[in-house]
Tab-separated table of C-alpha atoms in Angstrom:
chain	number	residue	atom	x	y	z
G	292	UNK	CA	0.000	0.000	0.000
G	293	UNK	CA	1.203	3.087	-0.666
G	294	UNK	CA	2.235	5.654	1.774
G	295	UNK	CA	-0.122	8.264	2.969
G	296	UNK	CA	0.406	11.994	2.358
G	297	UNK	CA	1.098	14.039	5.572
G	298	UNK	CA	-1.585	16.286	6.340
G	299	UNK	CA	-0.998	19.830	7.583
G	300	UNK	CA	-2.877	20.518	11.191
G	301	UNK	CA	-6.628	22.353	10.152
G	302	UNK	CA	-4.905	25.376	12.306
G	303	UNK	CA	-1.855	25.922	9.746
G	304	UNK	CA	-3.715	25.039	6.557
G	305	UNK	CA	-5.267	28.809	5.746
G	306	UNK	CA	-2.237	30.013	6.427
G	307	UNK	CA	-0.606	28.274	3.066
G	308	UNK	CA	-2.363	30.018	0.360
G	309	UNK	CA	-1.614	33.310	2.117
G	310	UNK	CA	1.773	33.031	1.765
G	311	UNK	CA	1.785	31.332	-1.554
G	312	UNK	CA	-0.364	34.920	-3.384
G	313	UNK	CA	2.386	37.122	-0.925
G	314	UNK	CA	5.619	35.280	-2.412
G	315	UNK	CA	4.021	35.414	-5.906
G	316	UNK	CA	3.249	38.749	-5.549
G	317	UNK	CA	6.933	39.742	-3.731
G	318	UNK	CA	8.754	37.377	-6.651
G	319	UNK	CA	9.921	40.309	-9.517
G	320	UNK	CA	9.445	39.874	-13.056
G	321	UNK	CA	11.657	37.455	-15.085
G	322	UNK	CA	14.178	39.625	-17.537
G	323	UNK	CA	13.791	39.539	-21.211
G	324	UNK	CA	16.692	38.371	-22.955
G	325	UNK	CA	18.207	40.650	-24.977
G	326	UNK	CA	16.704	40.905	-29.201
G	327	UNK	CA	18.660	40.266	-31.919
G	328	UNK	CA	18.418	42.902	-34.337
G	329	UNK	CA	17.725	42.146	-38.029
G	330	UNK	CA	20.295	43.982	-40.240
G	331	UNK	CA	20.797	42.649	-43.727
G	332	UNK	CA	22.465	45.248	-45.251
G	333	UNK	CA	25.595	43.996	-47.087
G	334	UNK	CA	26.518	46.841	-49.299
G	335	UNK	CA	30.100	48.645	-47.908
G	336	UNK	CA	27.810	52.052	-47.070
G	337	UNK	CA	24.521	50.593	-45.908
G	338	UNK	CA	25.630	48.013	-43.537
G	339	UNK	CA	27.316	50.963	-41.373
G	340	UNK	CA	25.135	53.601	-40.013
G	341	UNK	CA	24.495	55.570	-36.598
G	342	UNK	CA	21.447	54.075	-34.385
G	343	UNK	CA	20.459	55.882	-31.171
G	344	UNK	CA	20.194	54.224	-27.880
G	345	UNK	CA	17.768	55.202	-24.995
G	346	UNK	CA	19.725	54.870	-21.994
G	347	UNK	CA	18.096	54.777	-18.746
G	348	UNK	CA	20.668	54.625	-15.358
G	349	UNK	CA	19.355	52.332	-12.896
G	350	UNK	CA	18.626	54.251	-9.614
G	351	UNK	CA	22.044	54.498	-7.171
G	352	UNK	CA	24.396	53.936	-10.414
G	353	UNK	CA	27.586	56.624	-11.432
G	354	UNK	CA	25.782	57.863	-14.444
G	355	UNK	CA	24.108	60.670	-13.484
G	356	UNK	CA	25.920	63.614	-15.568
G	357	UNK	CA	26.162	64.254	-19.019
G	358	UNK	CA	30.280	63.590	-18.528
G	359	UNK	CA	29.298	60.350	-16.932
G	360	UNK	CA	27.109	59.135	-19.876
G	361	UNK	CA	29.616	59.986	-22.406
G	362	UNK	CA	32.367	58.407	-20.833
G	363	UNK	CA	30.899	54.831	-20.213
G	364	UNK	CA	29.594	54.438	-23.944
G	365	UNK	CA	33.353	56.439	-25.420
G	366	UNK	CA	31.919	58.913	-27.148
G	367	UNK	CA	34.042	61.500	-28.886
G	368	UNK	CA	32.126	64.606	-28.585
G	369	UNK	CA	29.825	66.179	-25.489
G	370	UNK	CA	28.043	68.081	-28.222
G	371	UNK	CA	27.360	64.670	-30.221
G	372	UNK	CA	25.374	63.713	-26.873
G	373	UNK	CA	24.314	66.826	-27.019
G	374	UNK	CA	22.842	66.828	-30.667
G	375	UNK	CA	21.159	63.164	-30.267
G	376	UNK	CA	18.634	64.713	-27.071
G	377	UNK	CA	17.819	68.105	-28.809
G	378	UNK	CA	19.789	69.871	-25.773
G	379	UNK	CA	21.231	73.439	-25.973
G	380	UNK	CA	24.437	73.541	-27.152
G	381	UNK	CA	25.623	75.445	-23.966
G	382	UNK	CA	24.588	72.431	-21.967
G	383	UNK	CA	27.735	71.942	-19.372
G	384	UNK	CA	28.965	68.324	-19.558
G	385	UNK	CA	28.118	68.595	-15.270
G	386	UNK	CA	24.608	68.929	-15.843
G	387	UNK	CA	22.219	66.327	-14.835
G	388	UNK	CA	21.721	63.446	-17.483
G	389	UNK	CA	18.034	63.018	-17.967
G	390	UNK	CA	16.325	59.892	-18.031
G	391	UNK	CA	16.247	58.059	-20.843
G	392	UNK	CA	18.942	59.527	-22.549
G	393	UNK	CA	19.562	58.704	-26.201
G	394	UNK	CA	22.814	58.231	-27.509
G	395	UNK	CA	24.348	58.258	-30.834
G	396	UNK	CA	26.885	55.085	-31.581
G	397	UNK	CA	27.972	53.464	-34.780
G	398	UNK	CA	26.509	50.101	-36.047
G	399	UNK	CA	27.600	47.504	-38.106
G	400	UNK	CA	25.773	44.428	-39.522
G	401	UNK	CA	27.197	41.309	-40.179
G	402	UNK	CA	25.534	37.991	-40.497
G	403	UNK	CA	21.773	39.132	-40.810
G	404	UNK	CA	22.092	41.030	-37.149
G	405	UNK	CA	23.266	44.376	-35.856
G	406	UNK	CA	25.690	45.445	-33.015
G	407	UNK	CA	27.288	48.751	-31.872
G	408	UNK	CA	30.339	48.907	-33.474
G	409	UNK	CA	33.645	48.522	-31.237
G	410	UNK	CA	31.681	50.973	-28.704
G	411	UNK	CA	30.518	50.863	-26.154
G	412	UNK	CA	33.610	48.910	-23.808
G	413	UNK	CA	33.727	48.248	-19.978
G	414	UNK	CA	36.616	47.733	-17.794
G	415	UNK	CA	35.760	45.216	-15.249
G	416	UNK	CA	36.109	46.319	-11.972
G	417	UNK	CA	35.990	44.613	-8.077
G	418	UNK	CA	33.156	43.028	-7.344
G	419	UNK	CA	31.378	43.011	-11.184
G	420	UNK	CA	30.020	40.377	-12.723
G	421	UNK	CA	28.414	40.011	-16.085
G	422	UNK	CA	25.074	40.163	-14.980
G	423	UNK	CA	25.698	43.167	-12.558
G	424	UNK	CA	27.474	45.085	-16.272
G	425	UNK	CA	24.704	44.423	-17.643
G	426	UNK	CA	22.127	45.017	-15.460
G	427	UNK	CA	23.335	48.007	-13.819
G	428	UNK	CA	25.974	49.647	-15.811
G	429	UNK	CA	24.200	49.229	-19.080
G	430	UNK	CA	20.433	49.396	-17.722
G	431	UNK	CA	19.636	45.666	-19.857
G	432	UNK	CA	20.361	47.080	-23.164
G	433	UNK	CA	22.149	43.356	-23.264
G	434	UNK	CA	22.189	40.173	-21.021
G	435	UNK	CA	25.531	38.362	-19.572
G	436	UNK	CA	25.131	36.081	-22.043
G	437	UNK	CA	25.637	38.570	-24.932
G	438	UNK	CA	28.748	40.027	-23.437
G	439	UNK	CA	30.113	36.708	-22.498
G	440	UNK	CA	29.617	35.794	-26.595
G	441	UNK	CA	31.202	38.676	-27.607
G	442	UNK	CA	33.906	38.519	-25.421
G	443	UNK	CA	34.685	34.609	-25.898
G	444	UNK	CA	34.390	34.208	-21.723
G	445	UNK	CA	33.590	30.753	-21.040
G	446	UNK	CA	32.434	31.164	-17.617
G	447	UNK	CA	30.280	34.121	-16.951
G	448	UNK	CA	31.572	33.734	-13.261
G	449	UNK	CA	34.772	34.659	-13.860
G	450	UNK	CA	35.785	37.553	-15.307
G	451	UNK	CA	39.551	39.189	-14.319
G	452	UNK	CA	39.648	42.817	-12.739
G	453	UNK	CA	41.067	44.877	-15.294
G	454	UNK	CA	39.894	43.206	-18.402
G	455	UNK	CA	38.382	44.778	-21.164
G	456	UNK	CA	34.868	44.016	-22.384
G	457	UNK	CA	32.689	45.278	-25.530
G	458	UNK	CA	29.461	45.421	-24.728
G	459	UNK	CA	27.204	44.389	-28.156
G	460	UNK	CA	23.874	46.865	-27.915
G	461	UNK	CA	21.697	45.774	-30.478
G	462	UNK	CA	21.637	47.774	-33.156
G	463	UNK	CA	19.877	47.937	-36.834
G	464	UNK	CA	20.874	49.819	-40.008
G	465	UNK	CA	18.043	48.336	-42.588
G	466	UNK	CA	15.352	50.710	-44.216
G	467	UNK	CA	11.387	50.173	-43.173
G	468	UNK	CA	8.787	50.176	-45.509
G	469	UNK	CA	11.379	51.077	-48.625
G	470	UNK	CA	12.521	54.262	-46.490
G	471	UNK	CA	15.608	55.096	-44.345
G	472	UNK	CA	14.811	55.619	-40.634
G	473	UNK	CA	17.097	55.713	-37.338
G	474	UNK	CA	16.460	53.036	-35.214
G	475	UNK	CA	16.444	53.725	-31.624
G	476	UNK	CA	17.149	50.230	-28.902
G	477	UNK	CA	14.546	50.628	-26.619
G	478	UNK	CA	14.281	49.296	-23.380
G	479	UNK	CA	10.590	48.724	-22.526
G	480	UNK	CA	9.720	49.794	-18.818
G	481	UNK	CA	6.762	48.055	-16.435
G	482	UNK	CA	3.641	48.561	-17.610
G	483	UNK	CA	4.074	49.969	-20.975
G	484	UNK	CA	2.549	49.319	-24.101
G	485	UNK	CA	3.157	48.806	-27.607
G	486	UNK	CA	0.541	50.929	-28.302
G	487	UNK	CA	1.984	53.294	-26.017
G	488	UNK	CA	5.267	53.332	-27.007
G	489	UNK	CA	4.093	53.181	-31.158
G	490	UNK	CA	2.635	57.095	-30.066
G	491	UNK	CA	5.039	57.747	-28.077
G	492	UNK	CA	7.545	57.632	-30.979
G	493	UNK	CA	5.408	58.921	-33.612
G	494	UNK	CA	5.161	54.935	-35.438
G	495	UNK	CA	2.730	52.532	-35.632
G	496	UNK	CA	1.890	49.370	-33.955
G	497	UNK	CA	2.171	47.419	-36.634
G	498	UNK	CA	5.427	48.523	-37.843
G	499	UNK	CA	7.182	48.118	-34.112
G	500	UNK	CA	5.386	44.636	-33.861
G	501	UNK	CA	6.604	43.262	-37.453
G	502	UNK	CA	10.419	45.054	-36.683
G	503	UNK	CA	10.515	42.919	-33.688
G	504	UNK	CA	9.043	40.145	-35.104
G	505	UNK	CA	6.649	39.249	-32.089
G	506	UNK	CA	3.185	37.510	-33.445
G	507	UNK	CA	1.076	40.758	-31.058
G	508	UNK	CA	1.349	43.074	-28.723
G	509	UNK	CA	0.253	41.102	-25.680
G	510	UNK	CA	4.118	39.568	-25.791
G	511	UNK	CA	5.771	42.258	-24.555
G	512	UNK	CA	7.456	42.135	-21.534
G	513	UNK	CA	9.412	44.413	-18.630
G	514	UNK	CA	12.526	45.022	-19.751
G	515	UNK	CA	12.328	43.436	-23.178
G	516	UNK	CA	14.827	45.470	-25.536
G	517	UNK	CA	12.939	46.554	-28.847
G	518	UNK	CA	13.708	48.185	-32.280
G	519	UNK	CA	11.928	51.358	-32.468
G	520	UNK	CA	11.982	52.908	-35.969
G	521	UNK	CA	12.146	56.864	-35.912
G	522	UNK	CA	11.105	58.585	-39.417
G	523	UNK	CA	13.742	60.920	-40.623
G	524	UNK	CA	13.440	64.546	-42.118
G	525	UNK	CA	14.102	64.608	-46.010
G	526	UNK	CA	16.606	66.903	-47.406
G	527	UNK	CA	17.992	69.022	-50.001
G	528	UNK	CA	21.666	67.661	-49.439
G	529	UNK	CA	23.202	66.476	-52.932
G	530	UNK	CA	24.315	63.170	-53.762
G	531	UNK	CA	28.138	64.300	-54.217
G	532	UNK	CA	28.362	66.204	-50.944
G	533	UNK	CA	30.344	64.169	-48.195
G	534	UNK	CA	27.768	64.237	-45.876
G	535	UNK	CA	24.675	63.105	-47.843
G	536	UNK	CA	23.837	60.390	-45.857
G	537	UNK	CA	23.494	61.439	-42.468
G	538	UNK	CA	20.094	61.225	-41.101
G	539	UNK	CA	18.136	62.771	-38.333
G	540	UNK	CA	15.035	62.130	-36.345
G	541	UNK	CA	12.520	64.607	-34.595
G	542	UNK	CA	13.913	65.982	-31.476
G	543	UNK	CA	17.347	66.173	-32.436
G	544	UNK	CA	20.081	67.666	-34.730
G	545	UNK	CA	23.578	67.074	-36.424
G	546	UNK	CA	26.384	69.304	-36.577
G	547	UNK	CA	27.528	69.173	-39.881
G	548	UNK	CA	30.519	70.608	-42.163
G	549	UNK	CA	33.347	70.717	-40.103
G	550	UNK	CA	30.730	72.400	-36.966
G	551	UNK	CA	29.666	75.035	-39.305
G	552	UNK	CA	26.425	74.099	-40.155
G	553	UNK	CA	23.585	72.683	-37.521
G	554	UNK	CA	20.576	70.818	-39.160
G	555	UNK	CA	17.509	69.969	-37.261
G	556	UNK	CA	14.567	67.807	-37.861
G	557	UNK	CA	11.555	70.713	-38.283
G	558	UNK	CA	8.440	69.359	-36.911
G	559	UNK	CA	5.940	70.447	-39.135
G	560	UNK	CA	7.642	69.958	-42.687
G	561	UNK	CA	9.517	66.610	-42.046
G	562	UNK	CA	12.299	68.458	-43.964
G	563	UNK	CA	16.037	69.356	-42.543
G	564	UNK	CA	16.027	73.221	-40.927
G	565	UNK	CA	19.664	74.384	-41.248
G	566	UNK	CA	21.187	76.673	-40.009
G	567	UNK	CA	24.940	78.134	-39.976
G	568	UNK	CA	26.720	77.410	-36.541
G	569	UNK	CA	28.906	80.005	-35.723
G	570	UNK	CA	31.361	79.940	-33.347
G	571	UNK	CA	32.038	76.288	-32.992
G	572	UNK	CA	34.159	75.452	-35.211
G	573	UNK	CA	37.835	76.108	-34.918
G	574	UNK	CA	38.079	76.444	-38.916
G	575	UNK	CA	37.051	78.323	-41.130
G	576	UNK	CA	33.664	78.619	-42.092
G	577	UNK	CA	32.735	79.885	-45.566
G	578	UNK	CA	29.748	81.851	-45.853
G	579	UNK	CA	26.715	80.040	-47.310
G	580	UNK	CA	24.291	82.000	-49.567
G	581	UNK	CA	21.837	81.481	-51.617
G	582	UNK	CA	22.042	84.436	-54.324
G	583	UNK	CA	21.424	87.296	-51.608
G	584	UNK	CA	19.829	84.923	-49.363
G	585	UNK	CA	22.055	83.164	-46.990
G	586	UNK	CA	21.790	79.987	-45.211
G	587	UNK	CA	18.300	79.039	-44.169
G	588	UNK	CA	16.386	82.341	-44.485
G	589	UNK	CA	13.434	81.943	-46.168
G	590	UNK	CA	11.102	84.694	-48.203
G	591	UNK	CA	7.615	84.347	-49.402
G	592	UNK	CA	5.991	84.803	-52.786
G	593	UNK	CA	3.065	84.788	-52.571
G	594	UNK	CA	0.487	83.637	-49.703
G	595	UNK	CA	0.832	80.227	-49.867
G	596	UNK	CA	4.452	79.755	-51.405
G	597	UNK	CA	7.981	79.841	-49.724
G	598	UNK	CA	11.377	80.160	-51.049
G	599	UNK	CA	14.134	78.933	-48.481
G	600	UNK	CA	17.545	78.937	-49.239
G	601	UNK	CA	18.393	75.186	-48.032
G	602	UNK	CA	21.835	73.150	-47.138
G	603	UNK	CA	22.758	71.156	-49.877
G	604	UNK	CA	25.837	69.540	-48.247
G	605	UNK	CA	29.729	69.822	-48.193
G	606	UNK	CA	32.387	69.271	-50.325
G	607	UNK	CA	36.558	69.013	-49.868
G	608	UNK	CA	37.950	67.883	-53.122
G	609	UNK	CA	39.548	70.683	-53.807
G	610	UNK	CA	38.634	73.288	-51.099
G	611	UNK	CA	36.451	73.496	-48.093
G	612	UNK	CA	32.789	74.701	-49.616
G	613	UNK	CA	29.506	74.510	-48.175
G	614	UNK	CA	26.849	73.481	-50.780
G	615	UNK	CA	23.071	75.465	-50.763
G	616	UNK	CA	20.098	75.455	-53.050
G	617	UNK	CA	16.745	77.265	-53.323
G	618	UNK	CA	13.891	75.065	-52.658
G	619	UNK	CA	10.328	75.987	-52.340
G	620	UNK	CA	7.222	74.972	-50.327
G	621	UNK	CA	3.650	75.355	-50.338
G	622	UNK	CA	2.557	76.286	-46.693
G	623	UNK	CA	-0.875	76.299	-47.298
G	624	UNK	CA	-0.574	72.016	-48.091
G	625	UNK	CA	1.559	71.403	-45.894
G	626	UNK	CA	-0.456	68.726	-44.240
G	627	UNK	CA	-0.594	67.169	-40.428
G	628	UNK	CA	2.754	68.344	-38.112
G	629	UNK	CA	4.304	64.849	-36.792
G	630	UNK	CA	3.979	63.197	-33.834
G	631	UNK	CA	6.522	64.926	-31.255
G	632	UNK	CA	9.277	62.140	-29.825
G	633	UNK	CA	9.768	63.511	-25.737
G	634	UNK	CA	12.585	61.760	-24.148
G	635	UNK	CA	9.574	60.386	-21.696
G	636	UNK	CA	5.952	61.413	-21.792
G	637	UNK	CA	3.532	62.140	-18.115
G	638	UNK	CA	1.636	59.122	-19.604
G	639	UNK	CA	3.696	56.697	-19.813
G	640	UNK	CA	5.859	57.711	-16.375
G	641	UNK	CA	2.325	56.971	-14.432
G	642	UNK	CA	2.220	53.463	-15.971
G	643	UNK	CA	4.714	51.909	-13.607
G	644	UNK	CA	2.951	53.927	-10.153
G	645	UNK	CA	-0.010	52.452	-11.449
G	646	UNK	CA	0.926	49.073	-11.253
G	647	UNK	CA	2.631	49.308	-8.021
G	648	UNK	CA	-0.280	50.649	-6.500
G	649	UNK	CA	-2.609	47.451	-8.178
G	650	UNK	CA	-0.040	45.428	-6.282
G	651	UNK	CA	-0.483	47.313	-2.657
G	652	UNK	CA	-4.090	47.209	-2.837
G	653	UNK	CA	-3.742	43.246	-3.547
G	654	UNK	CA	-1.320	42.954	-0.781
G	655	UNK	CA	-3.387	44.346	1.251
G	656	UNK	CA	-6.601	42.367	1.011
G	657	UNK	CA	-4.601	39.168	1.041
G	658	UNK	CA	-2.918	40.586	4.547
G	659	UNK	CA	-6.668	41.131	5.842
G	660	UNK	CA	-7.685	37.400	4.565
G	661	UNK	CA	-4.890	36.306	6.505
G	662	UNK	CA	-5.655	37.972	9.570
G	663	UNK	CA	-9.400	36.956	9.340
G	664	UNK	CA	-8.071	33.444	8.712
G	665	UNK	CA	-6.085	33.963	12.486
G	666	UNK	CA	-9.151	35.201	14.284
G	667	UNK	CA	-11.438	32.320	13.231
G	668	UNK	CA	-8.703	30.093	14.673
């Protein structure tokens, strides 16, 4: 005969599904592994490009400053970090970094996917492990098991102080929908949406679910890192000037020929507003006219047309020249403004509150069951 199960005293058995629902509800949400980026470019121009990455420290971490930000991911310029959040170019490098943070790093593809390109690195220090550098340092824009790839470390355990690490962000270079667009490795915070973040960014939901390839929206998870598409402004810039493929999202700008020339996305054409940059470049700057227009003034003739005298580029072949062209609008077609890109909207900060308060208010009613559970006893 088989043995009998034990049976928990009548006094102690209430007390077991009480604290099963408060461990359930005290256990914290699994981790998405980290996406692999489709990027299928092949030709020696497209499968390079520069992707943005929203970077959100982890509360208590070093990266709270500008200067911190730029020095964990290496990059070259303050004003680069600068140009990728839409900040004022008289932003000190001591200045608060706010959260997320978008930063501007190289990609390269290679064998259908997409990583950062040689940046971002990490110098391991006392103490770290791979799942702590990823985790904390890089706010799980990767997992250990992506740096321990990358890095050919065997054992994610051990890892010598002092050694050198490059961390592999995800990253895409690949058009969407037959047109060029940035794409921006998003970490997706508790409680949001897809729909949520699709209007946050000015896309769609279908375009963010097929770029990820996840079969719907009810898939997505805390911390899972997506592809976010951003739609670029067109330009006038020719296709001889060195810098004719450079392109920029809403809510940002590029500093262009030699720091002479600053181009911004304009939010109601969808085409590049440039304008000349003076004083930051330690060259010379040429002056850029159009005729007896110069760079980015614009005129009207007649009530519903503009004339603007637009950036064309820059060239260096033979000598330093920056490139313009007339080009001409109609202002009274010029349709619906696009969808503004905030760092972080009001909406989608409450999100998170909301579900923490869901959780007290459960806690709390199981804490009362429990308690009516003692007095009956």
């Amino acid at each position: 005969m088989a043995a009998a199960m034990p049976r928990l005293p009548a006094s102690s058995s209430p007390l077991l599904p009480c604290l099963l629902l408060l461990l359930l509800l005290a256990a914290p949400c699994p981790a998405a592994r980290a996406a692999r980026f489709a990027c299928n470019a092949t030709a020696p121009r497209a499968s390079t490009c520069q992707a943005l990455i929203s970077y959100a420290p982890p509360n208590g971490t070093a990266a709270a400053t500008l200067a911190a930000v730029r020095a964990l991911f290496q990059l070259r310029s303050h004003r680069a970090l600068l140009a990728a959040n839409g900040l004022p170019l008289s932003t000190p490098p001591t200045a608060p970094a706010p959260a997320p943070l978008r930063v501007r790093l190289p990609c390269l593809c290679s064998g259908g996917a997409g990583a950062t390109f040689q940046r971002p690195t990490y110098r391991v220090r006392a103490g770290d492990t791979l799942d702590a550098i990823a985790r904390h340092a890089f706010a799980g824009l990767v997992t250990y098991q992506d740096i321990a790839a990358a890095n050919n470390v065997s054992d994610p355990n051990k890892v010598a102080v002092g050694q050198q690490l490059w961390i592999p962000v995800p990253c895409s270079c690949d058009p969407v929908g037959g047109d060029p667009v940035v794409h921006l490795t998003y970490v997706a915070p508790a409680g949001s949406s897809i729909a949520g973040i699709a209007q946050e960014f000015g896309s769609t939901e279908e375009t963010i679910l097929a770029v990820n390839k996840m079969p719907d929206a009810k898939g997505l998870l805390a911390g899972q890192v997506l592809d976010v598409p951003l739609r670029t402004c067109g330009s006038a810039i020719s296709n001889t000037a060195i810098d004719r493929n450079f392109l920029v999202p809403n809510g940002s700008y590029i500093l262009t020929a030699n720091n002479c020339v600053k181009c911004g996305c304009s939010s109601s054409t969808w085409q590049l507003d440039c304008q000349p940059a003076q004083g930051l470049s330690s060259s010379f700057c040429p002056t850029a006219k159009c005729g007896d227009m110069f760079l980015g003034n614009t005129s009207s003739t007649s009530s519903c047309e503009s004339r603007t005298c637009s950036y064309a580029g820059y060239t260096n072949s033979t000598s330093f020249a920056i490139l313009t062209n007339i080009t001409t609008s109609n202002v009274c077609n010029a349709g619906m403004a696009p969808m503004a890109q905030p760092a972080h909207s009001l909406a989608f900060r409450l999100e998170p509150a909301r579900l923490r308060w869901t959780e007290l208010v459960v806690s709390l009613h199981v804490v009362l069951l429990c308690l009516g559970y003692l007095r009956q006893d």
